[in-house]
mmCIF file of C-alpha atoms and ligand atoms in Angstrom:
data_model
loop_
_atom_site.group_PDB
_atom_site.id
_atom_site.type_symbol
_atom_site.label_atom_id
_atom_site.label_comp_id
_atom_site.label_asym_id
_atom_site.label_seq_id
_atom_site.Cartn_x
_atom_site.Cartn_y
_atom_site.Cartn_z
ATOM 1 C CA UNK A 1 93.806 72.338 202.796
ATOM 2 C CA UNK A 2 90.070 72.733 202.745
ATOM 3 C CA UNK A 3 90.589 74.147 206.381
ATOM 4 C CA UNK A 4 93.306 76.755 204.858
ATOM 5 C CA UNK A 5 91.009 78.808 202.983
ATOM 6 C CA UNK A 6 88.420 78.889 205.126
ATOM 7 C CA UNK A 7 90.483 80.417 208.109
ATOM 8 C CA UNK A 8 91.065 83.728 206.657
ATOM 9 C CA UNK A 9 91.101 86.435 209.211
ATOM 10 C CA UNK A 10 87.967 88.707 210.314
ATOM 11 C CA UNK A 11 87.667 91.967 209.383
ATOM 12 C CA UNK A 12 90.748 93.922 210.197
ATOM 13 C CA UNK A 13 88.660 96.453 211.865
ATOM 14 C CA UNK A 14 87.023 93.826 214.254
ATOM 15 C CA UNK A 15 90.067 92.604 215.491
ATOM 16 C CA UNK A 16 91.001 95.100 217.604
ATOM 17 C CA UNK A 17 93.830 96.166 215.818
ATOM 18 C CA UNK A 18 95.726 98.950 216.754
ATOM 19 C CA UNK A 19 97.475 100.024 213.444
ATOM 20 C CA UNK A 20 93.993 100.159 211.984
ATOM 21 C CA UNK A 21 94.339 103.496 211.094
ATOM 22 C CA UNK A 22 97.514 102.615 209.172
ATOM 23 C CA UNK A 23 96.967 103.076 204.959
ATOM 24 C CA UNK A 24 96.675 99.236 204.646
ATOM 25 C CA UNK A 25 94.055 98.443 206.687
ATOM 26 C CA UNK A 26 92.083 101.826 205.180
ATOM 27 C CA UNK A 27 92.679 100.264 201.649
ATOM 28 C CA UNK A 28 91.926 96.607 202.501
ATOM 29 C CA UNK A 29 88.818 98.424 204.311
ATOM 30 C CA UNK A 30 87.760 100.228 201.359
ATOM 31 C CA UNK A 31 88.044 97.158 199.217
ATOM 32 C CA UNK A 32 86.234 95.049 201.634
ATOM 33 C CA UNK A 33 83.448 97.713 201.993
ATOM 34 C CA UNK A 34 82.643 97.840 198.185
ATOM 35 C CA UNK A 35 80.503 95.655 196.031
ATOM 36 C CA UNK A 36 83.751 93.581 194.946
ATOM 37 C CA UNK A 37 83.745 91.943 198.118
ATOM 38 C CA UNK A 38 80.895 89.962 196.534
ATOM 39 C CA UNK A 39 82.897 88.729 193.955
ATOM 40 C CA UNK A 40 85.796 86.139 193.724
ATOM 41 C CA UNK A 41 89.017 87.564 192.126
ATOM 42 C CA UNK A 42 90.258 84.953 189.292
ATOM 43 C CA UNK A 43 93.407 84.984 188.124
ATOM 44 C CA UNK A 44 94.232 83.780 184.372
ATOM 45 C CA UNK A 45 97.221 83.472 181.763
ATOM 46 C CA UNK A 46 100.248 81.064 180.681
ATOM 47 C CA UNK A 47 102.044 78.876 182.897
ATOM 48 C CA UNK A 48 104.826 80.194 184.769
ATOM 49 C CA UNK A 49 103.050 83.473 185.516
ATOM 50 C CA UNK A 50 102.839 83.801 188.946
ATOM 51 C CA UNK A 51 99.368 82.900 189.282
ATOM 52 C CA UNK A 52 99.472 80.823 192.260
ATOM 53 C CA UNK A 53 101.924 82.860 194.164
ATOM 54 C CA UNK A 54 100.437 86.361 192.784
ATOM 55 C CA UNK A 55 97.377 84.896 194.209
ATOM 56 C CA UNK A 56 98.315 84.082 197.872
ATOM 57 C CA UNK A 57 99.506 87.846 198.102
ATOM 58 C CA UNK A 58 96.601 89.662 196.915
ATOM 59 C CA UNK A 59 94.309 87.033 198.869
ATOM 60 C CA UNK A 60 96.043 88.494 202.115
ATOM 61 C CA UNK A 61 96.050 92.177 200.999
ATOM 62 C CA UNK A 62 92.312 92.050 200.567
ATOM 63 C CA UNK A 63 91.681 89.743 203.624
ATOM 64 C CA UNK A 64 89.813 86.700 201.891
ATOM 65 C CA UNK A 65 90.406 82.735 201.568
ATOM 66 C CA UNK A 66 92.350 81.608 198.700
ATOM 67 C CA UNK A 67 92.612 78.782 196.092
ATOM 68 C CA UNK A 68 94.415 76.947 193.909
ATOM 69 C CA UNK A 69 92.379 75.487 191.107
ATOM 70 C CA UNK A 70 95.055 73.066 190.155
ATOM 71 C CA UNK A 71 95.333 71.940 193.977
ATOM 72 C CA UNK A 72 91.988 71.058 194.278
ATOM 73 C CA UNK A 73 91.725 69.438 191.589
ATOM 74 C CA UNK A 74 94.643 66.763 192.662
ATOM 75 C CA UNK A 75 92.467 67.005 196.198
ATOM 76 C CA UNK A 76 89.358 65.760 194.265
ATOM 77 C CA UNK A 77 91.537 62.826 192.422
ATOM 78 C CA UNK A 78 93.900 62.236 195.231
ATOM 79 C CA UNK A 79 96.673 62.262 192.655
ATOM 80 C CA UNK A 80 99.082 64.858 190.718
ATOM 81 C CA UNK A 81 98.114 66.577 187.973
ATOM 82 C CA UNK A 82 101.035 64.914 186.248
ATOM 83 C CA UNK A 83 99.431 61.682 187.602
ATOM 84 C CA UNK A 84 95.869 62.766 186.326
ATOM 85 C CA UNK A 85 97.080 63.140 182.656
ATOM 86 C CA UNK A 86 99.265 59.914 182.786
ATOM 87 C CA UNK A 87 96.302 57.720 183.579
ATOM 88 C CA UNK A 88 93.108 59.862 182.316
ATOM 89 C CA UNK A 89 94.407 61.696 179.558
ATOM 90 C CA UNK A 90 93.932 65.259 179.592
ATOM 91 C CA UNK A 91 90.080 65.370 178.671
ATOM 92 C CA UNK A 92 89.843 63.681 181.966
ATOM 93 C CA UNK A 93 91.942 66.563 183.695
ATOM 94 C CA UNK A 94 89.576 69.019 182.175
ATOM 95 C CA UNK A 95 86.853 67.574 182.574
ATOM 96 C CA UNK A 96 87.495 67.693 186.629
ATOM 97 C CA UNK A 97 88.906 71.169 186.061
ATOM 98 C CA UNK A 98 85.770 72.556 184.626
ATOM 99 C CA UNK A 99 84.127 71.102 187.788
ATOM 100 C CA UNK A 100 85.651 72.131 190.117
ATOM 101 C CA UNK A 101 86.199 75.428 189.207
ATOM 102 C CA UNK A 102 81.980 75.815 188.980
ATOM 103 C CA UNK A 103 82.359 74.266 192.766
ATOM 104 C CA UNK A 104 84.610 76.366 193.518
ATOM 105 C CA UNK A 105 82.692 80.045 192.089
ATOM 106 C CA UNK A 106 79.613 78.389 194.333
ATOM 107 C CA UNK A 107 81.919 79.588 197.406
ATOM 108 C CA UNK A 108 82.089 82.607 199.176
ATOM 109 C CA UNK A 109 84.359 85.273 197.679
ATOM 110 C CA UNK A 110 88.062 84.361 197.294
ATOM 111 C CA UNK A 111 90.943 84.845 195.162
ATOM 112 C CA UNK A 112 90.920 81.802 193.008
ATOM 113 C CA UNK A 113 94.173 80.789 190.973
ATOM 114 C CA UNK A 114 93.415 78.844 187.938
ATOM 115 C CA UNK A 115 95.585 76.486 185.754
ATOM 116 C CA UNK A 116 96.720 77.610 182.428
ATOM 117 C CA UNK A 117 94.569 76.707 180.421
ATOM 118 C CA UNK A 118 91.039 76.532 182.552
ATOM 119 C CA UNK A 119 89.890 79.977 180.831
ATOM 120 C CA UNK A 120 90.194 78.431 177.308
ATOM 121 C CA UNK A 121 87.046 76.619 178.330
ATOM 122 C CA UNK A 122 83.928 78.490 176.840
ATOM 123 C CA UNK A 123 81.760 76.798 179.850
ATOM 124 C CA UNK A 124 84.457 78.060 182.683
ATOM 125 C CA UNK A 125 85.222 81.605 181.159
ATOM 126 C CA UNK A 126 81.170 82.187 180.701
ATOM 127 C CA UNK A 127 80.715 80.990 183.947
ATOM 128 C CA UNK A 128 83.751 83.197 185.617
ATOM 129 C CA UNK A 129 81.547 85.997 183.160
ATOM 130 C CA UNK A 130 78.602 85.546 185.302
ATOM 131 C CA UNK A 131 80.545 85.197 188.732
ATOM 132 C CA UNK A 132 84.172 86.669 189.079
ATOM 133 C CA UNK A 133 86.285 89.054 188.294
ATOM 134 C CA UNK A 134 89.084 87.895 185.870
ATOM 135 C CA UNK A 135 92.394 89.172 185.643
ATOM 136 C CA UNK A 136 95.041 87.879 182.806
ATOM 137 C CA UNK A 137 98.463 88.333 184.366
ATOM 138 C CA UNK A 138 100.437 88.637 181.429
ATOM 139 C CA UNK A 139 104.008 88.224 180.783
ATOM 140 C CA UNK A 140 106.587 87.490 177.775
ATOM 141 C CA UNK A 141 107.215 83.927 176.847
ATOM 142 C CA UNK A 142 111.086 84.714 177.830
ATOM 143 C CA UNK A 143 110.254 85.667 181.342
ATOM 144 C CA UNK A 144 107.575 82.415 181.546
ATOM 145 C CA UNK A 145 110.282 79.840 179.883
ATOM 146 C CA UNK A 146 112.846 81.053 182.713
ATOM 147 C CA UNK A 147 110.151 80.618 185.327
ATOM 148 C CA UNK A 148 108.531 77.056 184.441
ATOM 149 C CA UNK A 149 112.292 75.961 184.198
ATOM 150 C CA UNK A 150 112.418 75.264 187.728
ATOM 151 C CA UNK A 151 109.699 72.901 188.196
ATOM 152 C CA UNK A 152 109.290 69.649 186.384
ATOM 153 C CA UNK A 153 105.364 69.455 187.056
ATOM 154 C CA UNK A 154 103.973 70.511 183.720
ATOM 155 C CA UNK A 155 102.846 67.779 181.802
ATOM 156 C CA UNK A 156 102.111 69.745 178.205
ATOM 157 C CA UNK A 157 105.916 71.296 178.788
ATOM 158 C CA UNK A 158 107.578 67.380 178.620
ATOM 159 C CA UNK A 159 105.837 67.629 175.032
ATOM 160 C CA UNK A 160 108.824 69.509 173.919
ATOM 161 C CA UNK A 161 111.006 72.430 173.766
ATOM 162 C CA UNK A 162 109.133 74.578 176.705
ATOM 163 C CA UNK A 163 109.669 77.882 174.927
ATOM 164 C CA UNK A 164 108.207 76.720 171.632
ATOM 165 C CA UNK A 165 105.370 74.981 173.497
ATOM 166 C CA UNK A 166 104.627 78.146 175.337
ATOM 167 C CA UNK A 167 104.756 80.210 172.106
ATOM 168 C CA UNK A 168 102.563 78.077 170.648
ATOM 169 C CA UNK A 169 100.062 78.467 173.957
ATOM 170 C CA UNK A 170 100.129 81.412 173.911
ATOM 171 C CA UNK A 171 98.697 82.040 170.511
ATOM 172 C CA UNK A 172 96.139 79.955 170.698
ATOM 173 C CA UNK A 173 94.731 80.673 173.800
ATOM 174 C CA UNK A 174 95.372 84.677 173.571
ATOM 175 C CA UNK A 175 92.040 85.045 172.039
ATOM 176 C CA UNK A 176 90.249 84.157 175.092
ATOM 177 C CA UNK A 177 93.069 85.103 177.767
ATOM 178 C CA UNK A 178 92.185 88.650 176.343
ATOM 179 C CA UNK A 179 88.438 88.615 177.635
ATOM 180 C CA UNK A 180 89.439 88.873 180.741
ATOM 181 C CA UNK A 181 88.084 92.001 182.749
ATOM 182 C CA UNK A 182 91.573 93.117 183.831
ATOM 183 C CA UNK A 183 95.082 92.745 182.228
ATOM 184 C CA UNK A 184 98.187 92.969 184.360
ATOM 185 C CA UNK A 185 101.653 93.158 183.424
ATOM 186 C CA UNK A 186 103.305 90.152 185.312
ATOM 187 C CA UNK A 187 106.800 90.596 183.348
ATOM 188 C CA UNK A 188 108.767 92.630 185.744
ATOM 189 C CA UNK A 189 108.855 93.464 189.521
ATOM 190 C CA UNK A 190 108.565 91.413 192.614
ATOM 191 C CA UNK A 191 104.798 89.266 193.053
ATOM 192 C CA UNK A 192 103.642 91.804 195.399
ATOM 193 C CA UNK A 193 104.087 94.569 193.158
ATOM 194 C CA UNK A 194 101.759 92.681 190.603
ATOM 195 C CA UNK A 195 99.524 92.019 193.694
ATOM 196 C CA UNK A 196 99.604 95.339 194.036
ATOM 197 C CA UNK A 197 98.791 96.572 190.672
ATOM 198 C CA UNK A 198 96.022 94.033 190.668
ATOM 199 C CA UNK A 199 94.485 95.905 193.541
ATOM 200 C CA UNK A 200 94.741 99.294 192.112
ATOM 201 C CA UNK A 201 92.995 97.799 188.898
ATOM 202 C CA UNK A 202 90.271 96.468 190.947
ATOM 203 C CA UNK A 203 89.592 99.927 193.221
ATOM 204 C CA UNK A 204 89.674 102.226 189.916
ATOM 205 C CA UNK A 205 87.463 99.537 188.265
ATOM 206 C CA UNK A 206 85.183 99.813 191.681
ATOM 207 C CA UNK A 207 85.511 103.394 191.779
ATOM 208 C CA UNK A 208 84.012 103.726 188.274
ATOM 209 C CA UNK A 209 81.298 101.477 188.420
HETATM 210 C C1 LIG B 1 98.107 73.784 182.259
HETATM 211 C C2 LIG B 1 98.618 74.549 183.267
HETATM 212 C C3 LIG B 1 98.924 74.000 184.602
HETATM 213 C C4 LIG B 1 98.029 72.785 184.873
HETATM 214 C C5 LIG B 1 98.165 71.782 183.779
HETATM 215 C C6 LIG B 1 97.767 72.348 182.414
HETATM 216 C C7 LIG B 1 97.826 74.444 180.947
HETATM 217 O O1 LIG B 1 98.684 74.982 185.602
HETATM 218 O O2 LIG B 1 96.684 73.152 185.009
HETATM 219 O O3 LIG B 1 99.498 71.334 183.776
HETATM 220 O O4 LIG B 1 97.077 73.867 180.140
HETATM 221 O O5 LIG B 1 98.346 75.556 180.709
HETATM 222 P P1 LIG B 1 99.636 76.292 185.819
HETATM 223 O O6 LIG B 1 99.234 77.304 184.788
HETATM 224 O O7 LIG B 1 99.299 76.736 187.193
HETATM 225 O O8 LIG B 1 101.044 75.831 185.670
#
């Protein structure tokens, strides 16, 4: 897993490639070439919005390793996350969270998935200030209830009705979900489109600064 993110490809432009003149490889080139390639891309908001999967995409669009925040932390505990709350509690879960997500911003630049409710913390989302870019990938409780539905791997959703619970999340933790550099709209359209959008967010954001 370690290995995984760390095997990204080169620079499309070193490897020879013959399509490199294709609009791709110009736009992965142009976002590779500007000062965001110093910074990992962090991606926020609710369960159930596509963080992980989001994530993988844009990580390949933009040629850089990617990570799960939630992955490594079961890595670090050699146990679920489900597991981690059963026998620690959840302090326990974030205390490890808020660790390994500061190990984790130490790394070269990435895209970097976090759980749920890692931004919450004033110590991660100061830190991800300092570090990252963050983008909230936000989308209506409707679309997130359908989502989580097919996975049973959320221990705060077995608290309750999921929708409620998420409706609930998400007015709590709005406050700080909104600090985020960039918001996306995560509702609609297939995970590459919001990879997509996430990239066009990031150039016009480059192209401004
Ligand atoms: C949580 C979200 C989960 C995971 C844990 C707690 C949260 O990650 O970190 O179950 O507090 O919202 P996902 O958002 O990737 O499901």
């Amino acid at each position: 897993m370690q290995l995984a993110r760390h095997q990204h490809g080169k620079h499309p432009l070193d490897k020879g490639n013959p399509d490199c003149g294709d609009f791709q490889t110009l736009y992965t080139d142009l976002m590779t070439r500007t000062a965001l390639r110093d910074h990992t891309v962090v991606l926020i908001g609710l369960m159930g919005a596509g963080k992980t999967t989001v994530g993988r995409r844009l990580a390949a669009s933009m040629n850089r390793p990617f990570a799960d925040a939630d992955h490594e932390i079961e890595c670090a505990a050699g146990r679920s996350v489900s597991e981690i709350f059963e026998d620690f509690g959840e302090s326990a879960f974030r205390d490890g969270e808020r660790r390994v997500i500061a190990r984790l911003l130490d790394e070269p630049p990435m895209v970097l998935a976090l759980g749920g409710g890692a931004f919450v913390d004033p110590e991660t989302r100061a830190l991800i200030g300092q570090k990252a870019i963050s983008v909230w990938l936000q989308a209506d409780v409707e679309t997130l209830a359908t989502r989580v539905a097919r996975r049973d791997t959320r221990p705060l959703l077995r608290e309750g009705n999921p929708t409620e619970i998420l409706e609930r999340l998400l007015e709590t933790r709005q406050p700080a979900y909104a600090q985020a550099d960039i918001h996306i709209d995560a509702s609609a359209g297939t995970h590459q489109a919001t990879a997509d959008a996430i990239l066009t967010a990031l150039n016009a954001r480059e192209t401004q600064a």
